[in-house]
Amino acid sequence: MKKFSLLAVIFLVAISVKAQDVVKFAPLDASPVDISYFPSRSVKFKKTDTPSPSIKVTYARPSAKGRVVFGELLKFGEVWRVGANENTEIKFYKPATINGVAIPVGTYSLFAIPEKDKWTIIINKELDMWGAYAYDESKDLVRVSVPVKPVSTAIEALSIAFTTQGTVTNLVIGWDKTTVELPITIK
């Protein structure tokens, strides 16, 4: 009986090893996905957390890798997905206002049109797109022009964070030597 049990264990281990050989996992993505929350926290939210999140941004973080990002890698005046791979999504857990436009609770796409001195930030109703290739301006919920704020130390990987100024929450996008801030009021 011991021999049979030993043979069964060896057989199961061999099958398990063989099954692992069949699965081909993708390598680590060059632009890993990240999430920024407002209010920011270092741990994941639970339904019982107070305060619960008001906004969540899910995006892929491309790196500059020595390239000039704005004006060269990303052409001025062209719609950009604010990240890499699938378009960036912004989820509002609470009603908000951006530039006087009411933003209902829900998930939207986040796009931008970078220019040298300003960006147009776009919240769009279309989801599940790859990049900005199928971007449809007719589905824009709001467009806001915001000034570029240069930074002296280059930001290697695209980064998104939140800051607050009184009752206004700023969605801050930074990459290369550029940052922009989108003012949002949470209701």
mmCIF file with all atom_site columns, C-alpha atoms in Angstrom:
data_model
loop_
_atom_site.group_PDB
_atom_site.id
_atom_site.type_symbol
_atom_site.label_atom_id
_atom_site.label_alt_id
_atom_site.label_comp_id
_atom_site.label_asym_id
_atom_site.label_entity_id
_atom_site.label_seq_id
_atom_site.pdbx_PDB_ins_code
_atom_site.Cartn_x
_atom_site.Cartn_y
_atom_site.Cartn_z
_atom_site.occupancy
_atom_site.B_iso_or_equiv
_atom_site.pdbx_formal_charge
_atom_site.auth_seq_id
_atom_site.auth_comp_id
_atom_site.auth_asym_id
_atom_site.auth_atom_id
_atom_site.pdbx_PDB_model_num
ATOM 1   C CA . MET A 1 1   ? 0.000   0.000  0.000   1.00 0.00 ? 1   MET A CA 1
ATOM 2   C CA . LYS A 1 2   ? 2.883   2.370  0.785   1.00 0.00 ? 2   LYS A CA 1
ATOM 3   C CA . LYS A 1 3   ? 4.340   1.778  -2.689  1.00 0.00 ? 3   LYS A CA 1
ATOM 4   C CA . PHE A 1 4   ? 0.963   2.571  -4.291  1.00 0.00 ? 4   PHE A CA 1
ATOM 5   C CA . SER A 1 5   ? 0.606   5.776  -2.263  1.00 0.00 ? 5   SER A CA 1
ATOM 6   C CA . LEU A 1 6   ? 4.128   6.834  -3.146  1.00 0.00 ? 6   LEU A CA 1
ATOM 7   C CA . LEU A 1 7   ? 3.495   6.160  -6.848  1.00 0.00 ? 7   LEU A CA 1
ATOM 8   C CA . ALA A 1 8   ? 0.225   8.126  -6.708  1.00 0.00 ? 8   ALA A CA 1
ATOM 9   C CA . VAL A 1 9   ? 1.994   11.134 -5.142  1.00 0.00 ? 9   VAL A CA 1
ATOM 10  C CA . ILE A 1 10  ? 4.792   11.003 -7.735  1.00 0.00 ? 10  ILE A CA 1
ATOM 11  C CA . PHE A 1 11  ? 2.193   10.781 -10.514 1.00 0.00 ? 11  PHE A CA 1
ATOM 12  C CA . LEU A 1 12  ? 0.259   13.793 -9.186  1.00 0.00 ? 12  LEU A CA 1
ATOM 13  C CA . VAL A 1 13  ? 3.426   15.859 -8.793  1.00 0.00 ? 13  VAL A CA 1
ATOM 14  C CA . ALA A 1 14  ? 4.469   14.958 -12.347 1.00 0.00 ? 14  ALA A CA 1
ATOM 15  C CA . ILE A 1 15  ? 1.063   16.007 -13.713 1.00 0.00 ? 15  ILE A CA 1
ATOM 16  C CA . SER A 1 16  ? 1.230   19.271 -11.740 1.00 0.00 ? 16  SER A CA 1
ATOM 17  C CA . VAL A 1 17  ? 4.730   20.076 -13.057 1.00 0.00 ? 17  VAL A CA 1
ATOM 18  C CA . LYS A 1 18  ? 3.636   19.233 -16.610 1.00 0.00 ? 18  LYS A CA 1
ATOM 19  C CA . ALA A 1 19  ? 0.555   21.505 -16.293 1.00 0.00 ? 19  ALA A CA 1
ATOM 20  C CA . GLN A 1 20  ? 2.798   24.376 -15.173 1.00 0.00 ? 20  GLN A CA 1
ATOM 21  C CA . ASP A 1 21  ? 4.961   23.861 -18.266 1.00 0.00 ? 21  ASP A CA 1
ATOM 22  C CA . VAL A 1 22  ? 1.919   24.332 -20.536 1.00 0.00 ? 22  VAL A CA 1
ATOM 23  C CA . VAL A 1 23  ? 0.878   27.754 -19.176 1.00 0.00 ? 23  VAL A CA 1
ATOM 24  C CA . LYS A 1 24  ? 2.835   30.609 -20.749 1.00 0.00 ? 24  LYS A CA 1
ATOM 25  C CA . PHE A 1 25  ? 2.552   33.647 -18.501 1.00 0.00 ? 25  PHE A CA 1
ATOM 26  C CA . ALA A 1 26  ? 3.121   37.092 -19.978 1.00 0.00 ? 26  ALA A CA 1
ATOM 27  C CA . PRO A 1 27  ? 6.280   38.908 -18.933 1.00 0.00 ? 27  PRO A CA 1
ATOM 28  C CA . LEU A 1 28  ? 6.080   41.953 -16.683 1.00 0.00 ? 28  LEU A CA 1
ATOM 29  C CA . ASP A 1 29  ? 4.455   44.822 -18.579 1.00 0.00 ? 29  ASP A CA 1
ATOM 30  C CA . ALA A 1 30  ? 6.742   47.727 -19.481 1.00 0.00 ? 30  ALA A CA 1
ATOM 31  C CA . SER A 1 31  ? 3.977   50.103 -18.287 1.00 0.00 ? 31  SER A CA 1
ATOM 32  C CA . PRO A 1 32  ? 2.607   48.567 -15.081 1.00 0.00 ? 32  PRO A CA 1
ATOM 33  C CA . VAL A 1 33  ? -0.921  49.384 -13.943 1.00 0.00 ? 33  VAL A CA 1
ATOM 34  C CA . ASP A 1 34  ? -1.345  51.538 -10.860 1.00 0.00 ? 34  ASP A CA 1
ATOM 35  C CA . ILE A 1 35  ? -4.233  53.050 -8.907  1.00 0.00 ? 35  ILE A CA 1
ATOM 36  C CA . SER A 1 36  ? -4.520  56.423 -7.181  1.00 0.00 ? 36  SER A CA 1
ATOM 37  C CA . TYR A 1 37  ? -7.268  57.106 -4.642  1.00 0.00 ? 37  TYR A CA 1
ATOM 38  C CA . PHE A 1 38  ? -8.675  60.256 -3.121  1.00 0.00 ? 38  PHE A CA 1
ATOM 39  C CA . PRO A 1 39  ? -8.441  60.457 -0.235  1.00 0.00 ? 39  PRO A CA 1
ATOM 40  C CA . SER A 1 40  ? -5.155  58.613 -0.634  1.00 0.00 ? 40  SER A CA 1
ATOM 41  C CA . ARG A 1 41  ? -4.370  55.623 1.518   1.00 0.00 ? 41  ARG A CA 1
ATOM 42  C CA . SER A 1 42  ? -1.596  53.118 1.644   1.00 0.00 ? 42  SER A CA 1
ATOM 43  C CA . VAL A 1 43  ? -3.990  50.185 2.050   1.00 0.00 ? 43  VAL A CA 1
ATOM 44  C CA . LYS A 1 44  ? -6.976  48.966 0.091   1.00 0.00 ? 44  LYS A CA 1
ATOM 45  C CA . PHE A 1 45  ? -10.385 50.285 1.064   1.00 0.00 ? 45  PHE A CA 1
ATOM 46  C CA . LYS A 1 46  ? -12.964 48.135 2.780   1.00 0.00 ? 46  LYS A CA 1
ATOM 47  C CA . LYS A 1 47  ? -16.684 48.854 2.802   1.00 0.00 ? 47  LYS A CA 1
ATOM 48  C CA . THR A 1 48  ? -16.388 49.800 6.471   1.00 0.00 ? 48  THR A CA 1
ATOM 49  C CA . ASP A 1 49  ? -13.516 52.271 6.041   1.00 0.00 ? 49  ASP A CA 1
ATOM 50  C CA . THR A 1 50  ? -14.082 55.910 6.966   1.00 0.00 ? 50  THR A CA 1
ATOM 51  C CA . PRO A 1 51  ? -13.636 57.980 4.981   1.00 0.00 ? 51  PRO A CA 1
ATOM 52  C CA . SER A 1 52  ? -14.403 55.844 1.976   1.00 0.00 ? 52  SER A CA 1
ATOM 53  C CA . PRO A 1 53  ? -12.808 56.773 -1.346  1.00 0.00 ? 53  PRO A CA 1
ATOM 54  C CA . SER A 1 54  ? -14.339 59.569 -3.398  1.00 0.00 ? 54  SER A CA 1
ATOM 55  C CA . ILE A 1 55  ? -12.267 59.045 -6.569  1.00 0.00 ? 55  ILE A CA 1
ATOM 56  C CA . LYS A 1 56  ? -10.172 56.232 -8.007  1.00 0.00 ? 56  LYS A CA 1
ATOM 57  C CA . VAL A 1 57  ? -7.936  56.491 -11.080 1.00 0.00 ? 57  VAL A CA 1
ATOM 58  C CA . THR A 1 58  ? -6.665  53.296 -12.737 1.00 0.00 ? 58  THR A CA 1
ATOM 59  C CA . TYR A 1 59  ? -3.871  53.837 -15.250 1.00 0.00 ? 59  TYR A CA 1
ATOM 60  C CA . ALA A 1 60  ? -0.781  52.289 -16.830 1.00 0.00 ? 60  ALA A CA 1
ATOM 61  C CA . ARG A 1 61  ? 2.512   54.047 -16.018 1.00 0.00 ? 61  ARG A CA 1
ATOM 62  C CA . PRO A 1 62  ? 4.823   54.396 -19.016 1.00 0.00 ? 62  PRO A CA 1
ATOM 63  C CA . SER A 1 63  ? 8.403   55.540 -18.418 1.00 0.00 ? 63  SER A CA 1
ATOM 64  C CA . ALA A 1 64  ? 10.259  58.311 -20.218 1.00 0.00 ? 64  ALA A CA 1
ATOM 65  C CA . LYS A 1 65  ? 13.390  56.162 -20.756 1.00 0.00 ? 65  LYS A CA 1
ATOM 66  C CA . GLY A 1 66  ? 15.463  59.179 -21.785 1.00 0.00 ? 66  GLY A CA 1
ATOM 67  C CA . ARG A 1 67  ? 12.899  60.367 -24.343 1.00 0.00 ? 67  ARG A CA 1
ATOM 68  C CA . VAL A 1 68  ? 11.401  63.845 -24.540 1.00 0.00 ? 68  VAL A CA 1
ATOM 69  C CA . VAL A 1 69  ? 7.776   63.025 -23.734 1.00 0.00 ? 69  VAL A CA 1
ATOM 70  C CA . PHE A 1 70  ? 5.661   66.085 -24.532 1.00 0.00 ? 70  PHE A CA 1
ATOM 71  C CA . GLY A 1 71  ? 6.034   67.477 -28.020 1.00 0.00 ? 71  GLY A CA 1
ATOM 72  C CA . GLU A 1 72  ? 8.001   64.474 -29.312 1.00 0.00 ? 72  GLU A CA 1
ATOM 73  C CA . LEU A 1 73  ? 6.829   61.085 -27.971 1.00 0.00 ? 73  LEU A CA 1
ATOM 74  C CA . LEU A 1 74  ? 3.350   62.560 -27.491 1.00 0.00 ? 74  LEU A CA 1
ATOM 75  C CA . LYS A 1 75  ? 2.613   65.120 -30.177 1.00 0.00 ? 75  LYS A CA 1
ATOM 76  C CA . PHE A 1 76  ? 1.140   68.423 -29.079 1.00 0.00 ? 76  PHE A CA 1
ATOM 77  C CA . GLY A 1 77  ? -2.504  68.858 -30.064 1.00 0.00 ? 77  GLY A CA 1
ATOM 78  C CA . GLU A 1 78  ? -3.335  65.118 -30.210 1.00 0.00 ? 78  GLU A CA 1
ATOM 79  C CA . VAL A 1 79  ? -5.711  63.243 -27.897 1.00 0.00 ? 79  VAL A CA 1
ATOM 80  C CA . TRP A 1 80  ? -3.835  61.034 -25.438 1.00 0.00 ? 80  TRP A CA 1
ATOM 81  C CA . ARG A 1 81  ? -5.187  58.336 -23.108 1.00 0.00 ? 81  ARG A CA 1
ATOM 82  C CA . VAL A 1 82  ? -3.219  59.694 -20.089 1.00 0.00 ? 82  VAL A CA 1
ATOM 83  C CA . GLY A 1 83  ? -1.195  56.539 -19.756 1.00 0.00 ? 83  GLY A CA 1
ATOM 84  C CA . ALA A 1 84  ? -0.343  53.481 -21.798 1.00 0.00 ? 84  ALA A CA 1
ATOM 85  C CA . ASN A 1 85  ? -2.196  50.404 -22.995 1.00 0.00 ? 85  ASN A CA 1
ATOM 86  C CA . GLU A 1 86  ? -5.920  50.562 -22.196 1.00 0.00 ? 86  GLU A CA 1
ATOM 87  C CA . ASN A 1 87  ? -7.265  54.036 -21.627 1.00 0.00 ? 87  ASN A CA 1
ATOM 88  C CA . THR A 1 88  ? -7.122  55.475 -18.135 1.00 0.00 ? 88  THR A CA 1
ATOM 89  C CA . GLU A 1 89  ? -10.338 55.223 -16.119 1.00 0.00 ? 89  GLU A CA 1
ATOM 90  C CA . ILE A 1 90  ? -11.553 57.539 -13.389 1.00 0.00 ? 90  ILE A CA 1
ATOM 91  C CA . LYS A 1 91  ? -14.257 56.388 -11.001 1.00 0.00 ? 91  LYS A CA 1
ATOM 92  C CA . PHE A 1 92  ? -16.319 58.808 -8.925  1.00 0.00 ? 92  PHE A CA 1
ATOM 93  C CA . TYR A 1 93  ? -17.808 57.206 -5.814  1.00 0.00 ? 93  TYR A CA 1
ATOM 94  C CA . LYS A 1 94  ? -19.529 60.468 -4.925  1.00 0.00 ? 94  LYS A CA 1
ATOM 95  C CA . PRO A 1 95  ? -21.045 63.200 -7.122  1.00 0.00 ? 95  PRO A CA 1
ATOM 96  C CA . ALA A 1 96  ? -18.516 65.826 -8.170  1.00 0.00 ? 96  ALA A CA 1
ATOM 97  C CA . THR A 1 97  ? -18.272 69.058 -10.116 1.00 0.00 ? 97  THR A CA 1
ATOM 98  C CA . ILE A 1 98  ? -15.572 69.870 -12.665 1.00 0.00 ? 98  ILE A CA 1
ATOM 99  C CA . ASN A 1 99  ? -15.526 73.333 -14.231 1.00 0.00 ? 99  ASN A CA 1
ATOM 100 C CA . GLY A 1 100 ? -19.190 73.828 -13.285 1.00 0.00 ? 100 GLY A CA 1
ATOM 101 C CA . VAL A 1 101 ? -20.271 70.509 -14.852 1.00 0.00 ? 101 VAL A CA 1
ATOM 102 C CA . ALA A 1 102 ? -21.948 67.931 -12.594 1.00 0.00 ? 102 ALA A CA 1
ATOM 103 C CA . ILE A 1 103 ? -20.189 64.567 -12.721 1.00 0.00 ? 103 ILE A CA 1
ATOM 104 C CA . PRO A 1 104 ? -22.509 61.751 -11.598 1.00 0.00 ? 104 PRO A CA 1
ATOM 105 C CA . VAL A 1 105 ? -21.282 58.747 -9.643  1.00 0.00 ? 105 VAL A CA 1
ATOM 106 C CA . GLY A 1 106 ? -19.770 56.336 -12.163 1.00 0.00 ? 106 GLY A CA 1
ATOM 107 C CA . THR A 1 107 ? -16.710 55.324 -14.152 1.00 0.00 ? 107 THR A CA 1
ATOM 108 C CA . TYR A 1 108 ? -15.373 57.343 -17.079 1.00 0.00 ? 108 TYR A CA 1
ATOM 109 C CA . SER A 1 109 ? -12.326 57.555 -19.330 1.00 0.00 ? 109 SER A CA 1
ATOM 110 C CA . LEU A 1 110 ? -9.674  60.197 -18.762 1.00 0.00 ? 110 LEU A CA 1
ATOM 111 C CA . PHE A 1 111 ? -8.030  61.769 -21.815 1.00 0.00 ? 111 PHE A CA 1
ATOM 112 C CA . ALA A 1 112 ? -5.882  64.836 -22.406 1.00 0.00 ? 112 ALA A CA 1
ATOM 113 C CA . ILE A 1 113 ? -4.743  66.990 -25.282 1.00 0.00 ? 113 ILE A CA 1
ATOM 114 C CA . PRO A 1 114 ? -1.277  68.195 -24.260 1.00 0.00 ? 114 PRO A CA 1
ATOM 115 C CA . GLU A 1 115 ? 0.019   71.532 -25.559 1.00 0.00 ? 115 GLU A CA 1
ATOM 116 C CA . LYS A 1 116 ? 3.226   73.346 -24.648 1.00 0.00 ? 116 LYS A CA 1
ATOM 117 C CA . ASP A 1 117 ? 1.607   75.770 -22.170 1.00 0.00 ? 117 ASP A CA 1
ATOM 118 C CA . LYS A 1 118 ? -1.767  74.139 -21.423 1.00 0.00 ? 118 LYS A CA 1
ATOM 119 C CA . TRP A 1 119 ? -3.616  70.850 -21.571 1.00 0.00 ? 119 TRP A CA 1
ATOM 120 C CA . THR A 1 120 ? -7.235  70.078 -22.251 1.00 0.00 ? 120 THR A CA 1
ATOM 121 C CA . ILE A 1 121 ? -8.334  67.439 -19.737 1.00 0.00 ? 121 ILE A CA 1
ATOM 122 C CA . ILE A 1 122 ? -11.300 65.347 -20.894 1.00 0.00 ? 122 ILE A CA 1
ATOM 123 C CA . ILE A 1 123 ? -13.720 63.160 -18.934 1.00 0.00 ? 123 ILE A CA 1
ATOM 124 C CA . ASN A 1 124 ? -15.414 60.866 -21.470 1.00 0.00 ? 124 ASN A CA 1
ATOM 125 C CA . LYS A 1 125 ? -18.318 58.416 -21.077 1.00 0.00 ? 125 LYS A CA 1
ATOM 126 C CA . GLU A 1 126 ? -16.805 55.696 -23.299 1.00 0.00 ? 126 GLU A CA 1
ATOM 127 C CA . LEU A 1 127 ? -15.100 52.785 -21.498 1.00 0.00 ? 127 LEU A CA 1
ATOM 128 C CA . ASP A 1 128 ? -13.080 49.691 -22.373 1.00 0.00 ? 128 ASP A CA 1
ATOM 129 C CA . MET A 1 129 ? -10.957 51.196 -25.136 1.00 0.00 ? 129 MET A CA 1
ATOM 130 C CA . TRP A 1 130 ? -7.363  50.557 -26.077 1.00 0.00 ? 130 TRP A CA 1
ATOM 131 C CA . GLY A 1 131 ? -5.633  53.897 -26.158 1.00 0.00 ? 131 GLY A CA 1
ATOM 132 C CA . ALA A 1 132 ? -7.303  56.857 -27.828 1.00 0.00 ? 132 ALA A CA 1
ATOM 133 C CA . TYR A 1 133 ? -7.753  55.234 -31.233 1.00 0.00 ? 133 TYR A CA 1
ATOM 134 C CA . ALA A 1 134 ? -11.557 55.006 -30.930 1.00 0.00 ? 134 ALA A CA 1
ATOM 135 C CA . TYR A 1 135 ? -11.931 58.232 -28.929 1.00 0.00 ? 135 TYR A CA 1
ATOM 136 C CA . ASP A 1 136 ? -15.301 59.885 -29.672 1.00 0.00 ? 136 ASP A CA 1
ATOM 137 C CA . GLU A 1 137 ? -15.548 63.575 -28.798 1.00 0.00 ? 137 GLU A CA 1
ATOM 138 C CA . SER A 1 138 ? -19.365 63.367 -28.811 1.00 0.00 ? 138 SER A CA 1
ATOM 139 C CA . LYS A 1 139 ? -19.116 61.260 -25.631 1.00 0.00 ? 139 LYS A CA 1
ATOM 140 C CA . ASP A 1 140 ? -17.202 63.909 -23.673 1.00 0.00 ? 140 ASP A CA 1
ATOM 141 C CA . LEU A 1 141 ? -18.798 64.784 -20.359 1.00 0.00 ? 141 LEU A CA 1
ATOM 142 C CA . VAL A 1 142 ? -16.488 67.718 -19.675 1.00 0.00 ? 142 VAL A CA 1
ATOM 143 C CA . ARG A 1 143 ? -13.393 69.402 -21.147 1.00 0.00 ? 143 ARG A CA 1
ATOM 144 C CA . VAL A 1 144 ? -11.220 71.716 -19.073 1.00 0.00 ? 144 VAL A CA 1
ATOM 145 C CA . SER A 1 145 ? -8.191  73.761 -20.099 1.00 0.00 ? 145 SER A CA 1
ATOM 146 C CA . VAL A 1 146 ? -5.497  73.730 -17.391 1.00 0.00 ? 146 VAL A CA 1
ATOM 147 C CA . PRO A 1 147 ? -2.060  75.377 -17.358 1.00 0.00 ? 147 PRO A CA 1
ATOM 148 C CA . VAL A 1 148 ? 1.171   73.386 -17.545 1.00 0.00 ? 148 VAL A CA 1
ATOM 149 C CA . LYS A 1 149 ? 3.358   73.633 -14.462 1.00 0.00 ? 149 LYS A CA 1
ATOM 150 C CA . PRO A 1 150 ? 6.965   72.749 -15.325 1.00 0.00 ? 150 PRO A CA 1
ATOM 151 C CA . VAL A 1 151 ? 9.056   70.864 -12.763 1.00 0.00 ? 151 VAL A CA 1
ATOM 152 C CA . SER A 1 152 ? 12.849  71.039 -12.490 1.00 0.00 ? 152 SER A CA 1
ATOM 153 C CA . THR A 1 153 ? 13.374  67.340 -11.699 1.00 0.00 ? 153 THR A CA 1
ATOM 154 C CA . ALA A 1 154 ? 12.056  64.999 -14.370 1.00 0.00 ? 154 ALA A CA 1
ATOM 155 C CA . ILE A 1 155 ? 9.411   62.452 -13.357 1.00 0.00 ? 155 ILE A CA 1
ATOM 156 C CA . GLU A 1 156 ? 10.501  59.149 -14.940 1.00 0.00 ? 156 GLU A CA 1
ATOM 157 C CA . ALA A 1 157 ? 7.177   57.286 -14.904 1.00 0.00 ? 157 ALA A CA 1
ATOM 158 C CA . LEU A 1 158 ? 3.760   58.831 -15.485 1.00 0.00 ? 158 LEU A CA 1
ATOM 159 C CA . SER A 1 159 ? 2.297   59.555 -12.064 1.00 0.00 ? 159 SER A CA 1
ATOM 160 C CA . ILE A 1 160 ? -1.158  60.540 -10.844 1.00 0.00 ? 160 ILE A CA 1
ATOM 161 C CA . ALA A 1 161 ? -1.912  61.793 -7.343  1.00 0.00 ? 161 ALA A CA 1
ATOM 162 C CA . PHE A 1 162 ? -4.330  64.059 -5.511  1.00 0.00 ? 162 PHE A CA 1
ATOM 163 C CA . THR A 1 163 ? -3.835  67.234 -3.493  1.00 0.00 ? 163 THR A CA 1
ATOM 164 C CA . THR A 1 164 ? -6.335  69.423 -1.695  1.00 0.00 ? 164 THR A CA 1
ATOM 165 C CA . GLN A 1 165 ? -6.749  73.178 -1.428  1.00 0.00 ? 165 GLN A CA 1
ATOM 166 C CA . GLY A 1 166 ? -9.608  73.988 0.906   1.00 0.00 ? 166 GLY A CA 1
ATOM 167 C CA . THR A 1 167 ? -12.704 72.289 -0.525  1.00 0.00 ? 167 THR A CA 1
ATOM 168 C CA . VAL A 1 168 ? -11.096 71.605 -3.919  1.00 0.00 ? 168 VAL A CA 1
ATOM 169 C CA . THR A 1 169 ? -9.416  68.327 -4.783  1.00 0.00 ? 169 THR A CA 1
ATOM 170 C CA . ASN A 1 170 ? -6.757  68.518 -7.493  1.00 0.00 ? 170 ASN A CA 1
ATOM 171 C CA . LEU A 1 171 ? -6.071  65.544 -9.737  1.00 0.00 ? 171 LEU A CA 1
ATOM 172 C CA . VAL A 1 172 ? -2.349  65.994 -10.447 1.00 0.00 ? 172 VAL A CA 1
ATOM 173 C CA . ILE A 1 173 ? -0.780  64.377 -13.509 1.00 0.00 ? 173 ILE A CA 1
ATOM 174 C CA . GLY A 1 174 ? 3.013   64.429 -13.746 1.00 0.00 ? 174 GLY A CA 1
ATOM 175 C CA . TRP A 1 175 ? 5.474   63.059 -16.270 1.00 0.00 ? 175 TRP A CA 1
ATOM 176 C CA . ASP A 1 176 ? 8.849   64.098 -17.614 1.00 0.00 ? 176 ASP A CA 1
ATOM 177 C CA . LYS A 1 177 ? 9.200   67.810 -16.714 1.00 0.00 ? 177 LYS A CA 1
ATOM 178 C CA . THR A 1 178 ? 5.481   68.573 -16.762 1.00 0.00 ? 178 THR A CA 1
ATOM 179 C CA . THR A 1 179 ? 2.610   68.585 -14.272 1.00 0.00 ? 179 THR A CA 1
ATOM 180 C CA . VAL A 1 180 ? -1.002  69.681 -14.621 1.00 0.00 ? 180 VAL A CA 1
ATOM 181 C CA . GLU A 1 181 ? -3.797  69.922 -12.052 1.00 0.00 ? 181 GLU A CA 1
ATOM 182 C CA . LEU A 1 182 ? -7.507  69.341 -12.637 1.00 0.00 ? 182 LEU A CA 1
ATOM 183 C CA . PRO A 1 183 ? -9.650  70.997 -9.907  1.00 0.00 ? 183 PRO A CA 1
ATOM 184 C CA . ILE A 1 184 ? -12.529 68.787 -8.720  1.00 0.00 ? 184 ILE A CA 1
ATOM 185 C CA . THR A 1 185 ? -15.174 69.586 -6.122  1.00 0.00 ? 185 THR A CA 1
ATOM 186 C CA . ILE A 1 186 ? -16.633 66.558 -4.319  1.00 0.00 ? 186 ILE A CA 1
ATOM 187 C CA . LYS A 1 187 ? -20.225 67.031 -3.187  1.00 0.00 ? 187 LYS A CA 1
#
